[in-house]
Amino acid sequence: MGQSRDLHIFDDAAGRAYPREVTAPQTSPNSEAVRPRPQAATLEFRSATKRYPGQEDAAVDGLSLTVPAGEICVLVGPSGCGKTTAMRMVNRMIEITEGDILLDDRSVRDRAPAELRREIGYAIQQIGLFPHLTVAANVAVVPRLLGWDRDRIEARVRELLELVSLEEGTAERYPAQLSGGQRQRVGVARALAADPPLMLMDEPFGAIDPINRERLQNEFLRLQAEIRKTVVFVTHDIDEAIKMGDRIAVLRAGGRLAQYASPAELLMYPADEFVEDFVGADRALKRLALQRVRDIDLWSAATVRSGEPVDEARRKIAEADIDMPVLVDDHGRPQGWLSERGFAGERVRPELRSRAEPLVELDDVLRDALADLIESEVHYSPVVDSGGRLAGVLSLEVISQTLHVPPERARTGPQLVDPAPGEDDAVSAEVEPA
Amino acid sequence: MAARDGGVTDLATGGPFAANAFVEAIQFLVAPRESVTGGVQVGGVDEMLTLTANHLLLSFAALAIACVVALPLGLWLGHIGKGEFLAISASNVGRAVPTLALIAFFIAFVGIGFLNVLVALTLLAIPPLLTNTYVGVRGVDRDAVDAARGMGMSEPQIVRRVELPMSVRSVFGGLQLSAISVVATAILGPLASVETLGTPIVSVNVYGQPGLLGASILVAALAILIYVLLAVAQRGLTPRGLKAGRSDAPGILRRIPFLQRQGSAQPT
Amino acid sequence: MSALLPLAQLEIRSRRGGTCESEDGFCPDWIADNLDRYVSPLLEHVVLTVASVGIGFAIAFALALLAHRREWVSAPVGALTSVLFTIPSVAAFLLLVPLTGLGVLTAIIALVAYTQVFLFRNIVNGLSNVAEETKDAARGMGLTDRQVLWRVELPLAVPEILAGVRIATVTTVNLATLAFFAGAGGLGAQIYTDITFRSNVVVAGGLAILLAAAFDLMVLGGQRLATPWRRATAA
């Protein structure tokens, strides 16, 4: 339904839509069965510190965090918080002053910088494509440095361009002939060329217009679901961080770590006022984008079939969370909200108060579901599983409870969803929250 | 310089002479002596001053005329943004025509004398000035010009108050190039019967080796002096705001951002 | 001593012929008959130019790489090349003669010095004009400093470097017409020996201009071949 509108959704190969937060753990067992698990490294910052001579404050101050293999860690914070510096210390573009950074338990300081960097994908906002090389040659830079043979390089280039959705003909063109989005894709392909276990991405989509940025973000998430690299992703945009990150490290001025948590945790339990301010006043709404309908406790409603004895139907209604019965067909698919008139005889007649709209699916993100509820100006919405059978009922109250909205914000909540006067009044009036 | 151990061996004669040659050359500049051909006094401060004055007169006249022609043309073309081909090709063509060939064309086809040499040198001086003026004006921030127009400046006011001051650096670069090549080419003046510092060089059979070297030293010093003076003048005329953050390298060097490279590390 | 006076070395050839020649005119017939006398001056001119630009490039390249690594080298070397370029070429040729003698070597030394102002500066600028993000990406991908220089910075500097080579070459052809002051012959010697004879001035001067144009086109062609990406425009 509202999936295509949602900012925080991407399409997988099968064309389904789901938020990535929940996807990652779910798909990994499957994908492991299908293809060999690609290499990914564990990255650990151990009190990593960067001081510039002559500057009193450290640029990065005792940063300690671990990025598990195959996850995206977003470094986010206001400008001057040292996030880029922290990222650049990983491949020793900036030397560590104190502390250490370990890649698969091995200190990056023990490695020759050039050799280390060839094992780490590197994508930056300005992309830095080599204007004098074709797209194919740009992608082939690191494989060439590593001494791959020609056939292997050629095959890899073709594979990568396909992976980032670039047409075949792009390979022989020069960067100047590409659009901004295409260049960014080449940049990502180039960073992935040698199949690095770790990728460093510094605001890789920062210079792209919002619509294309959106698309590139989704594409990258789709790609990541497939390749499962460890990624360090730098951005100043909290929305991007929430969208892209498995984990988010919020840094504050002086390069100190304010909080390191999953997006949901960050939104639900900001560690302090700084983080709370940084994630923004609308963090409750942001969280909706991270959860799906199946993740929350839905209300139950009585499912009644046409021709069913009225007594039995009434018994079911009494057991349900809400006293509005749903008329379902033989396959359990909801047809609509049953009217009182349907109970007039001994057997239930298919007299509908209103149709079963909007229909929400278990895989929908809460944010979409909420949007559907608000747009349809109703309080309740039937939720169906992938087979179309009723799985429960979603209501504004359910969503509100999920959010644990702090009291001062709860007041604005109901106003958002006050039902407008109209045909649904009758439905609303009968409803009593469980 | 390399004159220790009594000088470098002359490839042609095999005799050591270098140090002596330069000492004699200096002596030639300060004290008159009898000419090689005999019977005439040559060299000395008086004659050198006269030749230098002639040399400068010829050079300045050529430069002045070139300025009168090239500056307005370059400013105008740059202002209206047209004639790029003319303005740029001018210096390409100018570079490709050997100065000796230019003088020779004038001698063979037009005639000798001050006026002809003056015209030849003016032709030589125009291209660098024209090109650099044009490039300088085109290089002025178009937003600044737009703002000036928006504030109600007339077109001539824009040229005078915005484009000209902002292209001083480039114009002077052209002036320096023109001056260098005019002063250098004026050496060939005596071929067309115009007395300059080239006279002792061209008439070496009269002035002798010391005259030839002495005049060379003098004309080299003169060229460098003019170059430096123009560099100083440029610095004085460049609006202060355009100088901020620039290097102190002399002259045409300044147009090139030598010292503006940044380090690689750029922490957020 | 007379060997030190380069002008004395010039070979004055008598021209015999009809009235056109005796009146210093422009004589196509004479030109056709006497073209051979321009062959060796032209070759001398080519040798002077190629040798000077070649040696000049090697020196400028080395200096520019040094300046690229050690930034403080740039300004003084750049200033020095400017000052050298300021010295009138006739004076430079003549002042070198007592030190290095008459001949091609002396001429080449001076001409090499003149090429530096264009070559050194353009190489340095070409290298430093390479976008910072391109270099950053190169380093981030694991190219060593040497690889960044040879695979990224130098290829990208080619247009600017060759632009310098073009100017240096054309300027050298021009200045080499005065190389006879160092006893190095060339087309200038040919002009000088018979400067009032129109036929001679046109042929020798014309050859010098054509030579400059030919070199210019050659370098330009090389530049286009070496930088295919510059012709690729957004499709």
PDB file of C-alpha atoms in Angstrom, chain A residues 47 129 155 342 382:
ATOM      1  CA  SER A  47      40.837   4.464  22.918  1.00  0.00           C
ATOM      2  CA  LEU A 129      37.211   9.344  -9.734  1.00  0.00           C
ATOM      3  CA  ALA A 155      35.281 -10.226 -15.091  1.00  0.00           C
ATOM      4  CA  GLY A 342     -25.825  -8.686  10.592  1.00  0.00           C
ATOM      5  CA  PRO A 382      -7.239  -4.804   9.967  1.00  0.00           C
TER       6      PRO A 382
END
